[in-house]
Amino acid sequence: MTSPAGFDDRYDDPDEVRDRVRRLLRYRATIALGVALGLLGALLMVLLPADRYTSTSEVLVRPRSDPFSTSGAAAGNQVSMGTERQIALSANVAARAAKALRQRSRADATPTDLSVTNPPETQVLRFEYTAGDPRRAARAANALAEAYLADRQDRTRAMVARMTTGMERQITALSKRLGTMKSRGSASGTAGMQQQIGILQKRVSDIRSYDTSGGDIVGRAEPAARPSGPGPGWLLALGLIGGLILGVVLARLRSALEPRARSTGEVEGALRAPVLGILPDPDTNGELLEVGRADGSRVEAYRALAFRLRGGDGRTAVGTLMIVAPAASRRASGTAERGAEAVAVNLAAALAESGDDVLLVDAAADTPGLSARLPRPAGDSARSDVPDGAVVVDAGTAGRFTLYPDSRDTTGDAGRAARVAPDALPGAGPGRPMLFLTPPLLEHTDGRALARSVDGVLVVGALGDVRREDLKRVRELIGRSGGHIVGAALHSGTRPGLLRRAVGSGWVRRATRRKPSTTPPASADEAVAKPAAPVRDDTLSASR
């Protein structure tokens, strides 16, 4: 058969950002859960507040003057505010403040609730202290500012004492030499020595008159009227934003760990074959055959799938095609099994609508036959052109096609594979389209032998239900058996709502299951007169 035309994915978009957004929106419940958790955390912070009050005290750091400068100008007219900030956060300043507040237990520890900042391009240190009591926060901020200034003043006084002590020693030594020279009656050099002693004495006087205060408190801390931190509105807004971020992260994590294929790109990557169509989910309560007997989006989707299998024109023959699902559906409705049956039956009707003499082979030996669920024309049993064991299916306005049911007297997978081989079927001929409906490939081995005998394999699955690993295994099995995957037909995979999933759960079905009827069985004539009842999907799933 010719290579079918690829399917133009309606969900595909060259914009990678849009594709990522679409993937995240598949996990709307996860994102909503993250938002709910964020809002719940914000609500708890609003309802269970731990009030914290912050008080601020500001200190203007005074630059030090050079004691040896004749003009008394500040050294560089600048202060290393980074160094002063580290000193303000030191343990010595904290110990002074703890003693002033009479907190001996914290005298040797740096307060963790203290924050010292320096506004840009200023010589101001801002002491911010946070506590549970506003008055305690104000007292601590003022005590820390005063302790910093006292520590800076002590360091300045220590520097002055060291400088004056050295100069006084020089003055004492020069005075002794001057006295010795006068006692000896030597007048040479005494004038210069007296002048040097006077200069040193003046410097000592200037240094002692140096202002040793480290700065001024330009803003004293006052008890805060309101707790610090965001209010309820801000907390809820932050909770909403944080919850949204959490939801997106969880959605990305689920998307990365999701084993199921949720887009056509993932299916094509796993099968390395094109997606030929996205079909609406089959109606579990309606008729299996719809082409030629009903109208709607599903019917048009089946016709479009047949058109693509022909290679884009209405004249190319399809050949022999195997239709298979990777594995049994994990849903209660059995979407994979019924989906493969619906694709096979309606594809046969769509090909028959184009004038082809289609032969559909029901090779799914583990499921009830299709012949009991498909309509037959009146008098088809009298036709001489129908192969022995086959039936004619009435597709309404689409025409008719031949259904060859699988033989039930054959046991074993190898036997079933031999029975459904294309060359062994009666009525098979060159150019006649033949469709083979087989059970899930990963659960039955007969499909592997059939895959090498047909022209192509059409994989049927549901988005959000089929797993990528199953698709990869199907590709490997068919490839090793010598078969060829022509493409995939995917059902949209719309998941039912919470109420529908609850009603369709296993324990609800077991609780509502009807008891066996006690009515005596009908006679043989009545049994023949009554039409065969359609087989329920849950029976199919149970039989598998």
Short mmCIF file of C-alpha atoms in Angstrom, two decimals, residues 16-369:
data_model
loop_
_atom_site.label_atom_id
_atom_site.label_comp_id
_atom_site.label_asym_id
_atom_site.label_seq_id
_atom_site.Cartn_x
_atom_site.Cartn_y
_atom_site.Cartn_z
CA GLU A 16 7.07 26.42 21.57
CA VAL A 17 5.70 28.65 24.31
CA ARG A 18 2.12 27.92 23.32
CA ASP A 19 2.84 24.22 23.21
CA ARG A 20 4.23 24.32 26.74
CA VAL A 21 1.23 26.28 27.97
CA ARG A 22 -1.10 23.70 26.43
CA ARG A 23 0.79 20.91 28.15
CA LEU A 24 0.49 22.66 31.50
CA LEU A 25 -3.21 23.29 31.00
CA ARG A 26 -3.75 19.54 30.77
CA TYR A 27 -3.04 19.49 34.50
CA ARG A 28 -5.51 22.16 35.52
CA ALA A 29 -6.45 20.22 38.64
CA THR A 30 -2.81 20.16 39.77
CA ILE A 31 -2.44 23.89 39.19
CA ALA A 32 -5.69 24.51 41.07
CA LEU A 33 -4.38 22.38 43.94
CA GLY A 34 -1.21 24.50 44.13
CA VAL A 35 -3.25 27.72 44.16
CA ALA A 36 -5.50 26.30 46.89
CA LEU A 37 -2.48 25.36 49.00
CA GLY A 38 -1.00 28.84 48.57
CA LEU A 39 -4.25 30.54 49.57
CA LEU A 40 -4.65 28.17 52.51
CA GLY A 41 -1.18 29.03 53.78
CA ALA A 42 -1.88 32.75 53.40
CA LEU A 43 -5.19 32.36 55.21
CA LEU A 44 -3.48 30.58 58.09
CA MET A 45 -0.96 33.41 58.35
CA VAL A 46 -3.84 35.90 58.46
CA LEU A 47 -5.88 33.97 61.04
CA LEU A 48 -2.93 32.89 63.18
CA PRO A 49 -0.70 35.98 63.15
CA ALA A 50 2.58 36.15 65.04
CA ASP A 51 2.69 39.94 65.43
CA ARG A 52 6.17 41.36 65.03
CA TYR A 53 6.96 45.03 65.56
CA THR A 54 9.96 46.84 64.13
CA SER A 55 11.48 50.06 65.50
CA THR A 56 14.21 52.06 63.80
CA SER A 57 16.93 54.26 65.22
CA GLU A 58 19.26 56.31 62.98
CA VAL A 59 22.85 57.35 63.80
CA LEU A 60 24.92 59.96 61.95
CA VAL A 61 28.52 58.68 61.92
CA ARG A 62 30.97 61.52 62.37
CA PRO A 63 34.26 61.33 60.47
CA ARG A 64 37.44 61.45 62.54
CA SER A 65 39.91 64.35 62.17
CA ASP A 66 43.60 63.74 61.73
CA PRO A 67 45.25 64.74 65.04
CA PHE A 68 48.49 65.59 63.21
CA SER A 69 46.80 67.78 60.61
CA THR A 70 47.47 71.49 61.12
CA SER A 71 43.99 72.35 59.82
CA GLY A 72 42.14 69.65 61.81
CA ALA A 73 40.30 68.52 58.62
CA ALA A 74 38.67 65.10 58.45
CA ALA A 75 40.83 62.34 57.06
CA GLY A 76 39.46 61.95 53.58
CA ASN A 77 36.16 63.51 54.73
CA GLN A 78 34.71 60.02 54.42
CA VAL A 79 33.94 57.07 56.68
CA SER A 80 34.16 53.42 55.71
CA MET A 81 30.48 52.68 56.25
CA GLY A 82 30.95 49.00 55.51
CA THR A 83 33.46 48.74 58.35
CA GLU A 84 31.22 50.71 60.70
CA ARG A 85 28.25 48.47 59.85
CA GLN A 86 30.25 45.36 60.74
CA ILE A 87 31.31 46.96 64.02
CA ALA A 88 27.66 47.81 64.78
CA LEU A 89 26.79 44.12 64.33
CA SER A 90 29.70 42.93 66.48
CA ALA A 91 29.36 41.09 69.78
CA ASN A 92 30.94 43.99 71.72
CA VAL A 93 28.13 46.36 70.76
CA ALA A 94 25.54 43.68 71.51
CA ALA A 95 27.09 43.10 74.93
CA ARG A 96 26.93 46.82 75.76
CA ALA A 97 23.28 46.99 74.68
CA ALA A 98 22.42 43.84 76.70
CA LYS A 99 23.96 45.36 79.81
CA ALA A 100 22.03 48.56 79.27
CA LEU A 101 18.81 46.56 78.92
CA ARG A 102 19.79 44.36 81.88
CA GLN A 103 19.77 41.20 79.77
CA ARG A 104 22.87 39.47 81.03
CA SER A 105 21.96 36.19 79.34
CA ARG A 106 22.34 37.81 75.89
CA ALA A 107 25.43 39.83 76.68
CA ASP A 108 27.76 37.63 74.65
CA ALA A 109 25.47 36.97 71.67
CA THR A 110 24.73 38.96 68.53
CA PRO A 111 20.98 39.71 68.34
CA THR A 112 19.36 37.87 65.43
CA ASP A 113 16.47 40.35 65.29
CA LEU A 114 18.82 43.28 64.56
CA SER A 115 19.32 44.68 61.09
CA VAL A 116 21.86 47.45 60.40
CA THR A 117 21.69 49.13 57.01
CA ASN A 118 23.35 52.10 55.38
CA PRO A 119 21.29 54.17 52.90
CA PRO A 120 23.23 54.83 49.69
CA GLU A 121 25.49 57.89 49.58
CA THR A 122 24.98 58.73 53.26
CA GLN A 123 26.94 58.42 56.49
CA VAL A 124 23.91 57.20 58.43
CA LEU A 125 23.52 53.81 60.05
CA ARG A 126 19.94 52.60 60.48
CA PHE A 127 19.35 50.22 63.41
CA GLU A 128 16.16 48.16 62.95
CA TYR A 129 15.12 45.82 65.72
CA THR A 130 12.14 43.45 65.56
CA ALA A 131 10.39 42.00 68.59
CA GLY A 132 6.99 40.80 69.69
CA ASP A 133 6.45 43.90 71.88
CA PRO A 134 6.63 47.36 70.26
CA ARG A 135 8.09 49.02 73.37
CA ARG A 136 10.75 46.35 73.73
CA ALA A 137 11.69 46.79 70.06
CA ALA A 138 12.06 50.57 70.53
CA ARG A 139 14.17 50.19 73.68
CA ALA A 140 16.44 47.65 72.03
CA ALA A 141 16.94 49.79 68.90
CA ASN A 142 17.88 52.85 70.99
CA ALA A 143 20.15 50.79 73.25
CA LEU A 144 21.99 49.32 70.29
CA ALA A 145 22.48 52.75 68.72
CA GLU A 146 23.81 54.17 72.00
CA ALA A 147 26.03 51.13 72.50
CA TYR A 148 27.52 51.61 69.04
CA LEU A 149 28.30 55.30 69.73
CA ALA A 150 29.79 54.43 73.14
CA ASP A 151 31.95 51.73 71.57
CA ARG A 152 33.12 54.15 68.87
CA GLN A 153 33.89 56.82 71.48
CA ASP A 154 35.89 54.37 73.58
CA ARG A 155 37.91 53.36 70.56
CA THR A 156 38.63 57.03 69.77
CA ARG A 157 39.63 57.79 73.36
CA ALA A 158 41.96 54.80 73.39
CA MET A 159 43.61 56.13 70.23
CA VAL A 160 44.03 59.59 71.82
CA ALA A 161 45.51 58.06 74.97
CA ARG A 162 48.06 56.07 72.98
CA MET A 163 49.12 59.15 71.01
CA THR A 164 49.39 61.49 73.99
CA THR A 165 51.29 58.93 76.08
CA GLY A 166 54.03 58.68 73.45
CA MET A 167 54.32 62.46 73.13
CA GLU A 168 54.47 62.95 76.92
CA ARG A 169 57.35 60.50 77.06
CA GLN A 170 59.18 62.53 74.45
CA ILE A 171 58.49 65.76 76.38
CA THR A 172 59.80 64.18 79.62
CA ALA A 173 62.98 63.01 77.93
CA LEU A 174 63.62 66.42 76.32
CA SER A 175 62.95 68.22 79.62
CA LYS A 176 65.58 66.07 81.40
CA ARG A 177 68.16 66.78 78.72
CA LEU A 178 67.34 70.50 78.90
CA GLY A 179 67.77 70.53 82.70
CA THR A 180 71.10 68.71 82.46
CA MET A 181 72.38 71.19 79.90
CA LYS A 182 71.38 74.17 82.06
CA SER A 183 73.05 72.69 85.15
CA ARG A 184 76.28 72.38 83.23
CA GLY A 185 76.03 75.98 82.07
CA SER A 186 75.86 75.02 78.42
CA ALA A 187 73.61 77.43 76.51
CA SER A 188 74.14 76.05 73.00
CA GLY A 189 71.13 74.14 71.73
CA THR A 190 68.81 74.96 74.59
CA ALA A 191 66.69 77.33 72.53
CA GLY A 192 65.97 74.69 69.86
CA MET A 193 65.19 72.09 72.49
CA GLN A 194 62.78 74.42 74.25
CA GLN A 195 61.05 75.10 70.94
CA GLN A 196 60.66 71.35 70.26
CA ILE A 197 59.19 70.82 73.73
CA GLY A 198 56.69 73.61 73.10
CA ILE A 199 55.58 72.05 69.80
CA LEU A 200 55.01 68.67 71.47
CA GLN A 201 53.09 70.24 74.30
CA LYS A 202 50.84 72.04 71.84
CA ARG A 203 50.15 68.83 69.96
CA VAL A 204 49.27 67.04 73.19
CA SER A 205 46.89 69.86 74.03
CA ASP A 206 45.29 69.69 70.57
CA ILE A 207 44.87 65.94 70.74
CA ARG A 208 43.26 66.09 74.17
CA SER A 209 40.84 68.69 72.91
CA TYR A 210 39.85 66.36 70.03
CA ASP A 211 36.13 65.50 69.89
CA THR A 212 35.95 61.81 70.74
CA SER A 213 32.19 61.40 70.26
CA GLY A 214 31.47 58.89 67.48
CA GLY A 215 28.40 60.61 66.09
CA ASP A 216 24.85 61.68 66.89
CA ILE A 217 21.52 59.91 67.13
CA VAL A 218 19.45 61.77 64.55
CA GLY A 219 16.36 59.59 64.92
CA ARG A 220 15.33 57.79 68.05
CA ALA A 221 13.17 54.69 67.86
CA GLU A 222 9.53 54.92 68.86
CA PRO A 223 7.11 52.07 69.59
CA ALA A 224 5.50 50.93 66.32
CA ALA A 225 1.75 51.42 66.05
CA ARG A 226 1.23 48.50 63.63
CA PRO A 227 2.88 45.13 63.18
CA SER A 228 5.57 44.94 60.55
CA GLY A 229 5.16 42.83 57.44
CA PRO A 230 2.42 42.65 54.81
CA GLY A 231 -1.25 43.00 55.69
CA PRO A 232 -4.02 40.48 55.01
CA GLY A 233 -4.51 41.70 51.44
CA TRP A 234 -0.84 41.39 50.65
CA LEU A 235 -0.67 37.97 52.30
CA LEU A 236 -3.55 36.67 50.20
CA ALA A 237 -1.99 38.11 47.05
CA LEU A 238 1.37 36.55 47.87
CA GLY A 239 -0.35 33.26 48.67
CA LEU A 240 -2.12 33.36 45.31
CA ILE A 241 1.11 34.05 43.43
CA GLY A 242 3.07 31.48 45.41
CA GLY A 243 0.33 28.89 44.97
CA LEU A 244 0.25 29.54 41.23
CA ILE A 245 4.01 29.06 41.02
CA LEU A 246 3.72 25.88 43.09
CA GLY A 247 0.94 24.59 40.85
CA VAL A 248 2.96 25.26 37.69
CA VAL A 249 5.99 23.49 39.16
CA LEU A 250 3.87 20.49 40.15
CA ALA A 251 2.26 20.46 36.70
CA ARG A 252 5.69 20.53 35.01
CA LEU A 253 6.79 17.69 37.27
CA ARG A 254 3.71 15.63 36.42
CA SER A 255 4.20 16.35 32.74
CA ALA A 256 7.79 15.13 32.92
CA LEU A 257 6.84 11.97 34.82
CA GLU A 258 3.60 11.24 32.95
CA PRO A 259 3.85 7.78 31.31
CA ARG A 260 0.81 8.32 29.08
CA ALA A 261 0.93 10.00 25.70
CA ARG A 262 -1.05 13.24 25.81
CA SER A 263 -0.19 14.73 22.42
CA THR A 264 0.22 13.57 18.87
CA GLY A 265 3.88 14.53 18.97
CA GLU A 266 4.52 12.06 21.78
CA VAL A 267 2.68 9.31 19.88
CA GLU A 268 4.61 10.00 16.67
CA GLY A 269 7.88 10.03 18.60
CA ALA A 270 7.12 6.66 20.22
CA LEU A 271 5.83 4.94 17.05
CA ARG A 272 8.04 6.82 14.57
CA ALA A 273 4.99 6.93 12.35
CA PRO A 274 2.53 9.71 11.54
CA VAL A 275 -0.79 10.25 13.27
CA LEU A 276 -3.42 9.88 10.57
CA GLY A 277 -6.39 11.22 12.48
CA ILE A 278 -7.88 12.26 15.79
CA LEU A 279 -11.29 10.69 16.26
CA PRO A 280 -13.98 11.51 18.79
CA ASP A 281 -14.45 8.87 21.47
CA PRO A 282 -16.77 6.05 20.36
CA ASP A 283 -20.25 6.09 21.79
CA THR A 284 -20.39 3.20 24.25
CA ASN A 285 -24.19 3.23 24.26
CA GLY A 286 -24.74 3.71 20.52
CA GLU A 287 -24.36 1.66 17.38
CA LEU A 288 -20.89 0.44 16.48
CA LEU A 289 -21.36 1.09 12.73
CA GLU A 290 -22.01 4.77 11.98
CA VAL A 291 -20.68 5.46 8.47
CA GLY A 292 -23.63 5.29 6.07
CA ARG A 293 -26.16 5.01 8.88
CA ALA A 294 -25.67 8.27 10.82
CA ASP A 295 -24.16 11.74 10.51
CA GLY A 296 -21.82 13.66 12.76
CA SER A 297 -18.21 14.49 13.51
CA ARG A 298 -17.24 10.86 14.06
CA VAL A 299 -18.53 9.83 10.65
CA GLU A 300 -16.56 12.59 8.93
CA ALA A 301 -13.46 11.68 10.92
CA TYR A 302 -13.69 8.05 9.76
CA ARG A 303 -14.06 9.18 6.13
CA ALA A 304 -11.05 11.48 6.47
CA LEU A 305 -9.03 8.58 7.93
CA ALA A 306 -9.94 6.41 4.92
CA PHE A 307 -8.93 9.24 2.58
CA ARG A 308 -5.50 9.55 4.24
CA LEU A 309 -4.95 5.79 4.14
CA ARG A 310 -5.47 5.95 0.38
CA GLY A 311 -2.53 8.34 0.18
CA GLY A 312 -4.55 11.51 -0.37
CA ASP A 313 -6.61 10.41 -3.40
CA GLY A 314 -9.72 8.33 -3.87
CA ARG A 315 -8.27 5.86 -6.39
CA THR A 316 -5.32 4.23 -4.63
CA ALA A 317 -6.08 0.84 -3.09
CA VAL A 318 -5.57 0.34 0.62
CA GLY A 319 -4.37 -3.27 0.38
CA THR A 320 -4.23 -5.45 3.50
CA LEU A 321 -4.29 -3.54 6.76
CA MET A 322 -4.03 -4.79 10.32
CA ILE A 323 -5.88 -2.72 12.95
CA VAL A 324 -4.70 -3.25 16.51
CA ALA A 325 -4.64 -1.56 19.92
CA PRO A 326 -1.36 -1.70 21.90
CA ALA A 327 -2.90 -2.96 25.14
CA ALA A 328 -6.25 -3.37 26.83
CA SER A 329 -7.78 -0.14 28.07
CA ARG A 330 -7.18 0.83 31.67
CA ARG A 331 -10.52 2.58 31.80
CA ALA A 332 -13.73 0.93 32.88
CA SER A 333 -15.39 1.74 29.55
CA GLY A 334 -12.82 -0.23 27.53
CA THR A 335 -11.97 2.62 25.16
CA ALA A 336 -9.06 0.82 23.46
CA GLU A 337 -11.02 -2.34 22.58
CA ARG A 338 -14.17 -0.58 21.42
CA GLY A 339 -12.10 2.08 19.69
CA ALA A 340 -10.26 -0.53 17.59
CA GLU A 341 -13.57 -2.22 16.71
CA ALA A 342 -15.17 1.11 15.77
CA VAL A 343 -12.21 2.09 13.58
CA ALA A 344 -12.19 -1.27 11.79
CA VAL A 345 -15.96 -1.37 11.14
CA ASN A 346 -16.37 2.26 10.11
CA LEU A 347 -13.17 2.26 8.05
CA ALA A 348 -14.51 -0.74 6.12
CA ALA A 349 -17.79 1.13 5.55
CA ALA A 350 -15.93 4.29 4.44
CA LEU A 351 -13.89 2.26 1.91
CA ALA A 352 -17.02 0.51 0.70
CA GLU A 353 -18.60 3.91 0.20
CA SER A 354 -15.88 4.60 -2.38
CA GLY A 355 -16.84 1.49 -4.34
CA ASP A 356 -14.33 -1.01 -2.90
CA ASP A 357 -15.23 -4.61 -2.17
CA VAL A 358 -13.94 -4.66 1.41
CA LEU A 359 -13.31 -7.77 3.45
CA LEU A 360 -13.18 -7.26 7.22
CA VAL A 361 -11.70 -10.11 9.23
CA ASP A 362 -12.59 -10.35 12.92
CA ALA A 363 -9.40 -11.91 14.33
CA ALA A 364 -10.07 -10.89 17.94
CA ALA A 365 -10.74 -14.41 19.13
CA ASP A 366 -10.95 -13.48 22.80
CA THR A 367 -13.89 -11.10 22.30
CA PRO A 368 -17.46 -11.73 21.13
CA GLY A 369 -17.72 -11.59 17.35
#
